[in-house]
PDB file of C-alpha atoms in Angstrom:
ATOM      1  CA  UNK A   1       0.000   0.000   0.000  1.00 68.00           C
ATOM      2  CA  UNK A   2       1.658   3.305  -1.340  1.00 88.00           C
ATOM      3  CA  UNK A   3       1.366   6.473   0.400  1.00 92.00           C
ATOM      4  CA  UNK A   4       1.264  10.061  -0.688  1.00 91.00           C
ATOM      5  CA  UNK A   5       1.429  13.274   1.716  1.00 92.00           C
ATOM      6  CA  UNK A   6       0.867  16.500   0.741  1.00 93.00           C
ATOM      7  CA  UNK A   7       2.789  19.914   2.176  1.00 94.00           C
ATOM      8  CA  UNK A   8      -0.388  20.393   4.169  1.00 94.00           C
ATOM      9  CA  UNK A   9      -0.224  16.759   5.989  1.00 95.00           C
ATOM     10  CA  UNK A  10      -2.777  14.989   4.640  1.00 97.00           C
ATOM     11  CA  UNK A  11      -2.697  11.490   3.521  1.00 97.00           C
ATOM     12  CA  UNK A  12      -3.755   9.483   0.576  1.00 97.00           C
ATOM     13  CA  UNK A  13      -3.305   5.623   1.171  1.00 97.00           C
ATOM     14  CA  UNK A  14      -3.670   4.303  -1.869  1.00 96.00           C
ATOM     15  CA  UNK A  15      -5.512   0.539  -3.029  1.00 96.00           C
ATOM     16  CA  UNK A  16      -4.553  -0.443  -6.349  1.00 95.00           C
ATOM     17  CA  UNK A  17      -5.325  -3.800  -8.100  1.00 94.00           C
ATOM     18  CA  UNK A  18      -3.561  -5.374 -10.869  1.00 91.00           C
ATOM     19  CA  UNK A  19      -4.745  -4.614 -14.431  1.00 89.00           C
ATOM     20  CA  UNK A  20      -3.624  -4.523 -17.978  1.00 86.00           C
ATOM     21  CA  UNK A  21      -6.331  -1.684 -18.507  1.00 90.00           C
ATOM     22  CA  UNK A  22      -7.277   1.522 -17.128  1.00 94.00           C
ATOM     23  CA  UNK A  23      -9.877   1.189 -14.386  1.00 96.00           C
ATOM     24  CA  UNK A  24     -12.081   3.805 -12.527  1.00 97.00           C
ATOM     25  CA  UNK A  25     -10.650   5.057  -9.102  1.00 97.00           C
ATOM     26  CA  UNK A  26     -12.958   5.447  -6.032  1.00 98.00           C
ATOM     27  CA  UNK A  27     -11.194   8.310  -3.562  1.00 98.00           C
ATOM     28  CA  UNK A  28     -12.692   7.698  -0.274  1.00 98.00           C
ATOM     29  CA  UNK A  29     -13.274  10.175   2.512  1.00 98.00           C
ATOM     30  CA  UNK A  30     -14.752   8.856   5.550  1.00 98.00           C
ATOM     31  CA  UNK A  31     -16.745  10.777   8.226  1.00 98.00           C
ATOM     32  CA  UNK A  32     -16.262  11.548  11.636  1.00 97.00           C
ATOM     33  CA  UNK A  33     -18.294  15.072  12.202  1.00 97.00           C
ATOM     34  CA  UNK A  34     -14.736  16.622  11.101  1.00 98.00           C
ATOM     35  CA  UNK A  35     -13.899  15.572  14.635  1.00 98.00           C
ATOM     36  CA  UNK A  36     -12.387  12.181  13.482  1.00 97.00           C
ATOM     37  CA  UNK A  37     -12.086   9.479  10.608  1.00 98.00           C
ATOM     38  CA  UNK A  38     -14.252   6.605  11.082  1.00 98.00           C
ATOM     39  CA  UNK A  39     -12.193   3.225  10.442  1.00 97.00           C
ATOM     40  CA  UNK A  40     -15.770   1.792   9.446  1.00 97.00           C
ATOM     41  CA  UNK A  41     -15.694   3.969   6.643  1.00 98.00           C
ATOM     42  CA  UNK A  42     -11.765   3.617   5.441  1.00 98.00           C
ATOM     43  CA  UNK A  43     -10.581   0.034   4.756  1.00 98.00           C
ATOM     44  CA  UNK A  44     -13.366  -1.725   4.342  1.00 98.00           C
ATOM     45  CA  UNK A  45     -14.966   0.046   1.722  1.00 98.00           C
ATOM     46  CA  UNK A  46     -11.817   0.562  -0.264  1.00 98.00           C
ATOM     47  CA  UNK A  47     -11.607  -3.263  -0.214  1.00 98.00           C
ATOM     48  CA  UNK A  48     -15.086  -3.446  -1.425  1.00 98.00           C
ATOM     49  CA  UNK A  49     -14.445  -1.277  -4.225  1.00 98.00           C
ATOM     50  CA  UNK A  50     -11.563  -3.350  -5.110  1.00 98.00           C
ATOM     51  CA  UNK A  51     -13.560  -6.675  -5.410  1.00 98.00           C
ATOM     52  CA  UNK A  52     -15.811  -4.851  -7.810  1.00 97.00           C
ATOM     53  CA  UNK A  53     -12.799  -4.017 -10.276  1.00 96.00           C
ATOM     54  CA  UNK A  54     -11.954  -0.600  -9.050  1.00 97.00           C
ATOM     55  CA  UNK A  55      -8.929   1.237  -7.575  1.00 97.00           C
ATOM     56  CA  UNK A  56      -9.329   2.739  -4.820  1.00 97.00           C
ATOM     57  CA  UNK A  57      -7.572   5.692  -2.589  1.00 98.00           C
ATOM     58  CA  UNK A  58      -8.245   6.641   1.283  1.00 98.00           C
ATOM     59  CA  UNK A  59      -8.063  10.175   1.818  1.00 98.00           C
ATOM     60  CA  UNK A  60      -6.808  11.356   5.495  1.00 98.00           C
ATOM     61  CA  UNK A  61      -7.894  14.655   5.091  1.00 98.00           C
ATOM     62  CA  UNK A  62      -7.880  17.087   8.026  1.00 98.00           C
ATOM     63  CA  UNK A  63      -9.780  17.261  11.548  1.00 98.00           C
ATOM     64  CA  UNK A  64     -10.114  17.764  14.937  1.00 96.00           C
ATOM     65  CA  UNK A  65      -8.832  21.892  14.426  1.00 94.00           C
ATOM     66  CA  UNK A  66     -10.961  24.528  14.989  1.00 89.00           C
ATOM     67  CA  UNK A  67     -12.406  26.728  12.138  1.00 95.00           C
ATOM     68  CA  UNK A  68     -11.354  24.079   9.774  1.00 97.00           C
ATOM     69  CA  UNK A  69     -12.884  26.157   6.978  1.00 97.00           C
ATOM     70  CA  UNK A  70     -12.254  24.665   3.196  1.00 98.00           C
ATOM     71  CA  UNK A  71      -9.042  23.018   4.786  1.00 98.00           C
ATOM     72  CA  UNK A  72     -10.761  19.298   4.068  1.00 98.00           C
ATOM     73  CA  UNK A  73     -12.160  20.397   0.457  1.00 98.00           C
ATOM     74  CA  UNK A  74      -8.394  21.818  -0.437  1.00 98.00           C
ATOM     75  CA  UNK A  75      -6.949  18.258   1.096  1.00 98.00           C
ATOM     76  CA  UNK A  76      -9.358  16.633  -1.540  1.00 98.00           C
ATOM     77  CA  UNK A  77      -8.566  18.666  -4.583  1.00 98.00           C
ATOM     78  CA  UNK A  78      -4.563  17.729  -3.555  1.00 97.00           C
ATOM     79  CA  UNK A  79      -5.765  13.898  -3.940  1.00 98.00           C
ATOM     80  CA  UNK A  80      -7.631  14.334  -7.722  1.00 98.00           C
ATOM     81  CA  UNK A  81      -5.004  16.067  -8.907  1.00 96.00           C
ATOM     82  CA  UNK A  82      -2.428  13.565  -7.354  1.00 95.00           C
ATOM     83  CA  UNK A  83      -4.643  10.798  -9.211  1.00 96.00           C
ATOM     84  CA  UNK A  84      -4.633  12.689 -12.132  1.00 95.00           C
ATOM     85  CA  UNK A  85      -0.988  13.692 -12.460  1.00 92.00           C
ATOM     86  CA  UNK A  86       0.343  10.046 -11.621  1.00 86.00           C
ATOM     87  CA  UNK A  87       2.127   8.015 -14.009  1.00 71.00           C
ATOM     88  CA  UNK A  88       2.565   4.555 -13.780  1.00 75.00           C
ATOM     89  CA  UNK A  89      -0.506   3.260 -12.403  1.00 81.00           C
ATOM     90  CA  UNK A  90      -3.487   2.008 -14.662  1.00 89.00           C
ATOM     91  CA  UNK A  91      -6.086   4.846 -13.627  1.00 91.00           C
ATOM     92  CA  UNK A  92      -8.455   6.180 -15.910  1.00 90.00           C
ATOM     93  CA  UNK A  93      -8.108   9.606 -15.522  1.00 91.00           C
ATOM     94  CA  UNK A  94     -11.748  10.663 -16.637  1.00 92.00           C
ATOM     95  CA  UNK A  95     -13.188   8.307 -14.296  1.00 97.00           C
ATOM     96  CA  UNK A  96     -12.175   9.365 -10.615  1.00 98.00           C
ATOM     97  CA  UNK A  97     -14.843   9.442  -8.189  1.00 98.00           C
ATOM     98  CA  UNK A  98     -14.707  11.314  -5.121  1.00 98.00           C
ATOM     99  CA  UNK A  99     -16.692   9.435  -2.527  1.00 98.00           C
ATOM    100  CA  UNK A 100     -17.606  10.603   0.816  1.00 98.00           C
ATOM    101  CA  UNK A 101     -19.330   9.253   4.654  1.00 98.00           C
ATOM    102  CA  UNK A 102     -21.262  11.528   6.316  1.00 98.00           C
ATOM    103  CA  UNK A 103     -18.771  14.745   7.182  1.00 98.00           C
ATOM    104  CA  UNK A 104     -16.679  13.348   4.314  1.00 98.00           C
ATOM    105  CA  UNK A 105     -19.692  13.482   1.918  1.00 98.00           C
ATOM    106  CA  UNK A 106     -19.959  17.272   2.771  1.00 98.00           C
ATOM    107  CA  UNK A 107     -16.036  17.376   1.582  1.00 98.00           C
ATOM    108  CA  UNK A 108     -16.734  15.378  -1.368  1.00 98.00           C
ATOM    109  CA  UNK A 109     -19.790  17.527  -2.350  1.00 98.00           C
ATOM    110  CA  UNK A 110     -18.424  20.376  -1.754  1.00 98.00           C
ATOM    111  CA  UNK A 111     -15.188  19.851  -3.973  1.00 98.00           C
ATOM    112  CA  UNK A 112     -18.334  18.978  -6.225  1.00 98.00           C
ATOM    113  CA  UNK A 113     -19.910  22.590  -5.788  1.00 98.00           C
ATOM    114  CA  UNK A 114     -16.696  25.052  -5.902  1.00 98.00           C
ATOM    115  CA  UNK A 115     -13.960  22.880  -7.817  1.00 97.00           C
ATOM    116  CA  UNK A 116     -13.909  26.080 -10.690  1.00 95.00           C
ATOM    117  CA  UNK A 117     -14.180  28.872  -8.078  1.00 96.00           C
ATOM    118  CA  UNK A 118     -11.680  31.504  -8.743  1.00 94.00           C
ATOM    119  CA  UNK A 119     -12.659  32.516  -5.640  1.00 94.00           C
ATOM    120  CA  UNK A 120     -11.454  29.804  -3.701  1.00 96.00           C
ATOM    121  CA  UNK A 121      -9.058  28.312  -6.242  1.00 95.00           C
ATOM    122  CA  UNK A 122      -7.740  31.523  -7.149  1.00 91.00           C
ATOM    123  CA  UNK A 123      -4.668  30.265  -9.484  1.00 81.00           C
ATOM    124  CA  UNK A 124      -4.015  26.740 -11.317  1.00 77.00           C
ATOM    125  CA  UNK A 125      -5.672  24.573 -13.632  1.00 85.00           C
ATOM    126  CA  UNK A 126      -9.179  23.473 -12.683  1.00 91.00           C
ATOM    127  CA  UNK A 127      -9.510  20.614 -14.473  1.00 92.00           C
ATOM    128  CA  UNK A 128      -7.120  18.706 -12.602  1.00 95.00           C
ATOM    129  CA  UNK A 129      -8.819  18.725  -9.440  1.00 97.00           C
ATOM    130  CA  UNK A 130     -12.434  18.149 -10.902  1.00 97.00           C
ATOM    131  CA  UNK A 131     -13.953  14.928  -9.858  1.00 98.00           C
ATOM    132  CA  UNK A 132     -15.696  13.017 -12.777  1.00 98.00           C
ATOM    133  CA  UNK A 133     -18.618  12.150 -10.284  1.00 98.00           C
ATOM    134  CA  UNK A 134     -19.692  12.344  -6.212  1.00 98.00           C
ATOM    135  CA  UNK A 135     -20.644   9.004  -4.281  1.00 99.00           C
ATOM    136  CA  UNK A 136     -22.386  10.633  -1.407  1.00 99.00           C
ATOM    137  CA  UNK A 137     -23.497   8.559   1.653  1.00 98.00           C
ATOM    138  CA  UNK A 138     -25.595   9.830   3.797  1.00 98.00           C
ATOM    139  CA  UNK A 139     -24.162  12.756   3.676  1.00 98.00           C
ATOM    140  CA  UNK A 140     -24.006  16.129   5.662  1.00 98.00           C
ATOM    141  CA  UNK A 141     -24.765  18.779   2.985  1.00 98.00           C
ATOM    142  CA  UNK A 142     -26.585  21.837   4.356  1.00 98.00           C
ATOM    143  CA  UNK A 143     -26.042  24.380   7.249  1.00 97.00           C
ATOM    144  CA  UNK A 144     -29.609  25.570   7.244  1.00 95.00           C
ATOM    145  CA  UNK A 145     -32.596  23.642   9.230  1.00 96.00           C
ATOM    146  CA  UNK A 146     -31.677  20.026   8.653  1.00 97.00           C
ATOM    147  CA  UNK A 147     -27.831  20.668   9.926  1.00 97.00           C
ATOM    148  CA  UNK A 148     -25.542  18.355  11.236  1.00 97.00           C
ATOM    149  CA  UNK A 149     -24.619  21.821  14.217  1.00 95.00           C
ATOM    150  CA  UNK A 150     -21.433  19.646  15.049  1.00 96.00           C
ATOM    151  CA  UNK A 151     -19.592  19.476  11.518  1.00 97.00           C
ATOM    152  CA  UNK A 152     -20.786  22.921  10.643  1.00 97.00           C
ATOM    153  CA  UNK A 153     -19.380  24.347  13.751  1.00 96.00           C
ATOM    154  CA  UNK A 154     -16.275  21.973  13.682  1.00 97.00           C
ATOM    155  CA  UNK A 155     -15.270  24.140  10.116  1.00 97.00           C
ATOM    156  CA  UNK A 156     -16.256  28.097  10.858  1.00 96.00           C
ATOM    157  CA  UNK A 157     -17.660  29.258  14.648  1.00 92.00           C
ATOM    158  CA  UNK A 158     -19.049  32.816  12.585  1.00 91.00           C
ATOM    159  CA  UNK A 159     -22.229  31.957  11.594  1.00 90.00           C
ATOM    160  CA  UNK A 160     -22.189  34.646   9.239  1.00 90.00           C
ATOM    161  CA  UNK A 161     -20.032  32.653   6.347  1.00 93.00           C
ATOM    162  CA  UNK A 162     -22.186  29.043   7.309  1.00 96.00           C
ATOM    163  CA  UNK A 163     -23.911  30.422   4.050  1.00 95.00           C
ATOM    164  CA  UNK A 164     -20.956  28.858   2.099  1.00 96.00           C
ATOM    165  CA  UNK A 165     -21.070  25.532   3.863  1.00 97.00           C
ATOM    166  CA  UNK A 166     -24.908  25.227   2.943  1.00 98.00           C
ATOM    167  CA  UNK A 167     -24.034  23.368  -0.024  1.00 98.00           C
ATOM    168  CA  UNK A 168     -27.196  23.076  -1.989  1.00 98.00           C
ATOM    169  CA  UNK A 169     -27.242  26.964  -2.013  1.00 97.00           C
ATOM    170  CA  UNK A 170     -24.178  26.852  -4.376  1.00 98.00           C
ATOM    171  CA  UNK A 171     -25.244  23.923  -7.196  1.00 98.00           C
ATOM    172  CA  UNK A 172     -24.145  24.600 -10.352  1.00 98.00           C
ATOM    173  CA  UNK A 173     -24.707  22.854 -13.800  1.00 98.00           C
ATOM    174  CA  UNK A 174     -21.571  22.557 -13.610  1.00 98.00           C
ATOM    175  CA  UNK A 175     -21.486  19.604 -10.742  1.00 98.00           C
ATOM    176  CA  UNK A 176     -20.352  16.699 -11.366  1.00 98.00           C
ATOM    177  CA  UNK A 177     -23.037  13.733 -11.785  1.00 98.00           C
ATOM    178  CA  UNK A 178     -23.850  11.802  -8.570  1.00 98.00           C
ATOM    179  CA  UNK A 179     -25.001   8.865  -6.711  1.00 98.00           C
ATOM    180  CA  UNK A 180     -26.439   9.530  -3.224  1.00 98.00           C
ATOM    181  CA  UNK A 181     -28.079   7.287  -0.654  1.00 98.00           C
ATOM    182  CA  UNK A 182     -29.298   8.177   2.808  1.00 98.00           C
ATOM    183  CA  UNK A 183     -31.817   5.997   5.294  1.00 98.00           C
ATOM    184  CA  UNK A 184     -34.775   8.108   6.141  1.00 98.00           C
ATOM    185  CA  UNK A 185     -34.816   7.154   9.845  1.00 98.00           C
ATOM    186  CA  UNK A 186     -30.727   9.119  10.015  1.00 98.00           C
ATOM    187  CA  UNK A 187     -31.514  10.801  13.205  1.00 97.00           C
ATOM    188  CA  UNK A 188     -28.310  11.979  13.420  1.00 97.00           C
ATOM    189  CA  UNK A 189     -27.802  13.651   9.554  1.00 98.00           C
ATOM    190  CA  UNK A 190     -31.238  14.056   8.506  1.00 98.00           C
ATOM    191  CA  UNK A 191     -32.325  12.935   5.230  1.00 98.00           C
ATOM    192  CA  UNK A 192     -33.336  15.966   4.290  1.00 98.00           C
ATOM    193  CA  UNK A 193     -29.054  17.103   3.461  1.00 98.00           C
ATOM    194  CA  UNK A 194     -29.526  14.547   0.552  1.00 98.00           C
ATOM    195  CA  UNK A 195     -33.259  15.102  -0.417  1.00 98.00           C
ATOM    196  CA  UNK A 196     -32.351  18.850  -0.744  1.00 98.00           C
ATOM    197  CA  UNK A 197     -29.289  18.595  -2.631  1.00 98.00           C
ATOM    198  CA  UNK A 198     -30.611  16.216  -5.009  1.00 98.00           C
ATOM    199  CA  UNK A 199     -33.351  18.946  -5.638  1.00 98.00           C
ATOM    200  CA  UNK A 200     -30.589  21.485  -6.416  1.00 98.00           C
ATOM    201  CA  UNK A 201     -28.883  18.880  -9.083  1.00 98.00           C
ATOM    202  CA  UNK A 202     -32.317  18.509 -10.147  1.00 98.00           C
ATOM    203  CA  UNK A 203     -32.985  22.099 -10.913  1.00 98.00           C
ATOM    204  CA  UNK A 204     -29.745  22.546 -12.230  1.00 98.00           C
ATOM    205  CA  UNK A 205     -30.396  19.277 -14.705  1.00 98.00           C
ATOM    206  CA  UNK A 206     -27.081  18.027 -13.344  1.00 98.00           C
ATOM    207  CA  UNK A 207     -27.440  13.809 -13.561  1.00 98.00           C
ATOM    208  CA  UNK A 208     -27.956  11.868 -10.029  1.00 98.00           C
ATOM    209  CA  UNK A 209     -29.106   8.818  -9.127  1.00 98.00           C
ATOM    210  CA  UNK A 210     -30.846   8.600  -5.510  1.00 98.00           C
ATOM    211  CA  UNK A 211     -31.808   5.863  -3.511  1.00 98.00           C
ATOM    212  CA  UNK A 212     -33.597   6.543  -0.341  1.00 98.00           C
ATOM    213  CA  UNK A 213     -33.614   3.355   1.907  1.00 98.00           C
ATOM    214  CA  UNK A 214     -36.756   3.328   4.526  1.00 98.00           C
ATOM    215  CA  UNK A 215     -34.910   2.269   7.746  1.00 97.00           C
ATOM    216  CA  UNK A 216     -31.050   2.396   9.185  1.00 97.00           C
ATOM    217  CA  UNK A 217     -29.268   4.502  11.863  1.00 98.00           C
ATOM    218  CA  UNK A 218     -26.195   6.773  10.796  1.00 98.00           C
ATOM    219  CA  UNK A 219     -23.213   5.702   9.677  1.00 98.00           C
ATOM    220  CA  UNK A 220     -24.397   2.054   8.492  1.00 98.00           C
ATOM    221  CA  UNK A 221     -20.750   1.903   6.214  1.00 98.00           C
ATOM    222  CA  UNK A 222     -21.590  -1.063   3.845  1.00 98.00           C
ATOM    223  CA  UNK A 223     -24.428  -2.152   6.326  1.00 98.00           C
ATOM    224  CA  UNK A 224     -23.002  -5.654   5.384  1.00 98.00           C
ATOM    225  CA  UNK A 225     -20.923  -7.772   9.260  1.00 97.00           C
ATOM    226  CA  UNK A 226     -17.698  -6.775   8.510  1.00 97.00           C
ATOM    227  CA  UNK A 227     -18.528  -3.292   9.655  1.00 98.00           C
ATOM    228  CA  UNK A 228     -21.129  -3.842  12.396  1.00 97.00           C
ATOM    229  CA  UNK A 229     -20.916  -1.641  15.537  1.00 96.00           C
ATOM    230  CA  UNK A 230     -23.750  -3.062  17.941  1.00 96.00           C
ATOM    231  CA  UNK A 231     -22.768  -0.401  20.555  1.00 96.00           C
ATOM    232  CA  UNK A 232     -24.792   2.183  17.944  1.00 95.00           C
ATOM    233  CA  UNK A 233     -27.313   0.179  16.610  1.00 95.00           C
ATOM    234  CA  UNK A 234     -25.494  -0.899  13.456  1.00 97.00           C
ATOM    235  CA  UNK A 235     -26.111  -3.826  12.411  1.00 97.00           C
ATOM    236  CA  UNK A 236     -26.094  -5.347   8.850  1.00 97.00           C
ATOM    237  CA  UNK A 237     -28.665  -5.047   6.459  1.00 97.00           C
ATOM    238  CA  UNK A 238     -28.707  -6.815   3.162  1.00 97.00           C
ATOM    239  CA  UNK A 239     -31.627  -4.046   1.677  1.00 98.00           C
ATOM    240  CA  UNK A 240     -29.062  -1.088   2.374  1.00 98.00           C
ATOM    241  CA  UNK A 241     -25.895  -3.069   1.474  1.00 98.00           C
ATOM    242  CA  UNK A 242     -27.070  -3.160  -2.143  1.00 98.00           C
ATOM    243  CA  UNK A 243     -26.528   0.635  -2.174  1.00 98.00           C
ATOM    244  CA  UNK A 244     -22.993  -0.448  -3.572  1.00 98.00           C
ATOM    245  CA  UNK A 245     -23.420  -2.774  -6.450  1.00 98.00           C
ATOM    246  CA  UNK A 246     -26.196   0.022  -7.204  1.00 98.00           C
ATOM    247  CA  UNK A 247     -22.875   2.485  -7.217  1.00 98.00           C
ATOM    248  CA  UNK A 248     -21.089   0.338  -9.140  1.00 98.00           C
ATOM    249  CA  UNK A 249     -23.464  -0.169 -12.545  1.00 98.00           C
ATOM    250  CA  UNK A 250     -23.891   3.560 -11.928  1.00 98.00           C
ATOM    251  CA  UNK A 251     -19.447   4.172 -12.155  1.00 98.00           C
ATOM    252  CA  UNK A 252     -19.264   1.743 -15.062  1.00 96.00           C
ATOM    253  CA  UNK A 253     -22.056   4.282 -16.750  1.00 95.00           C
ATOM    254  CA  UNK A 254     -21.184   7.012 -15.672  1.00 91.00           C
TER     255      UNK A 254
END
């Protein structure tokens, strides 16, 4: 397992399989309210991706410091462009997906929602850092009503710039496509992050796919027994673990 570490300290472990053709990479970020990275979230599902044919790349990106701000975001945009710029390793470089738990979905969408901002990527080439499409998992999206408080707080304590953390304020046509999933019983992230940026993709004919699973606590992972966590209710659940051969038909037409 190679690792790269950018000037800023974060980490990208990288998963690669053996292949004599260019294959789709999955770069994962896993959640942790920006407090922490879940292990639930890291391993496991990079080996999952693997057994369905795909490289894939763990993103340490950075948490646990106060006011945060686009810090995470800026970590991911380090890891496309790493993936884009390598040489050597059989990645398609118009198929990396950015794929994000919870907190980490809000960094993945929100490299989603300002990857051409001259305002936040003031110099460089845009393209490079562009994902080619967002795997979103129950993820934290908005700063408005429905807002995971902790994550929000954990990257600005002025609620007078939360405005750019409210992701589905910012959709663009210009978004990458995505796949998003979410239980509607999440008390903890409430459906609603997903249901309302999928109705900002919508308006801004931007293609998703969205699968809305009737029960499941937070952070189910896979939902499959490798990642169980009875201590929270977590338990596996072969309706929800489908979410990722769902994903992958939707990578291999994407």
């Amino acid at each position: 397992m190679e690792k790269l570490v950018s000037e800023a300290g974060a980490e990208l472990e990288l998963f690669l399989i053996e292949s004599d053709q260019s294959l789709p990479i999955v770069i994962i970020c896993p959640g942790g309210g920006y407090r922490w990275l879940s292990g639930r979230e890291k391993e496991p599902v990079a080996a999952a991706f693997n057994r369905q044919g795909f490289h894939a790349a763990i993103l340490n990106y950075h948490v646990n410091i106060e006011n945060l701000g686009f810090q995470p975001m800026y970590d991911l945009a380090w890891a496309v462009s790493c993936i884009r710029n390598a040489v050597g390793i059989s990645v398609d470089k118009q198929k990396i997906f950015v794929c994000g738990f919870s907190a980490g979905g809000h960094v993945a969408a929100e490299l989603g929602v300002y990857w051409d901002s001259r305002e936040l990527f003031p110099a460089g080439n845009w393209q490079e850092h562009k994902p080619d499409g967002l795997i979103l998992c129950y993820p934290v999206i908005t700063a408005g009503e429905y807002a995971h408080r902790e994550s929000i707080r954990m990257l600005s304590d002025d609620e007078c710039v939360w405005n750019w953390f409210s992701l589905e304020e910012h959709v663009s046509s210009k978004v990458p496509p995505a796949f998003i999933w979410h239980t509607v019983t999440d008390t903890d992230v409430p459906v609603q992050n997903s249901v309302l940026f999928a109705e900002a993709l919508l308006q801004c004919h931007v293609p998703l796919e969205l699968h809305l699973f009737p029960y499941g606590v937070h952070g189910l992972s896979l939902a499959t027994k490798e990642v169980e966590e009875p201590s929270k209710c977590r338990f596996a659940d072969n309706h929800v673990a489908i979410w990722l051969d769902l994903c992958t038909d939707w990578i291999r037409n994407c």
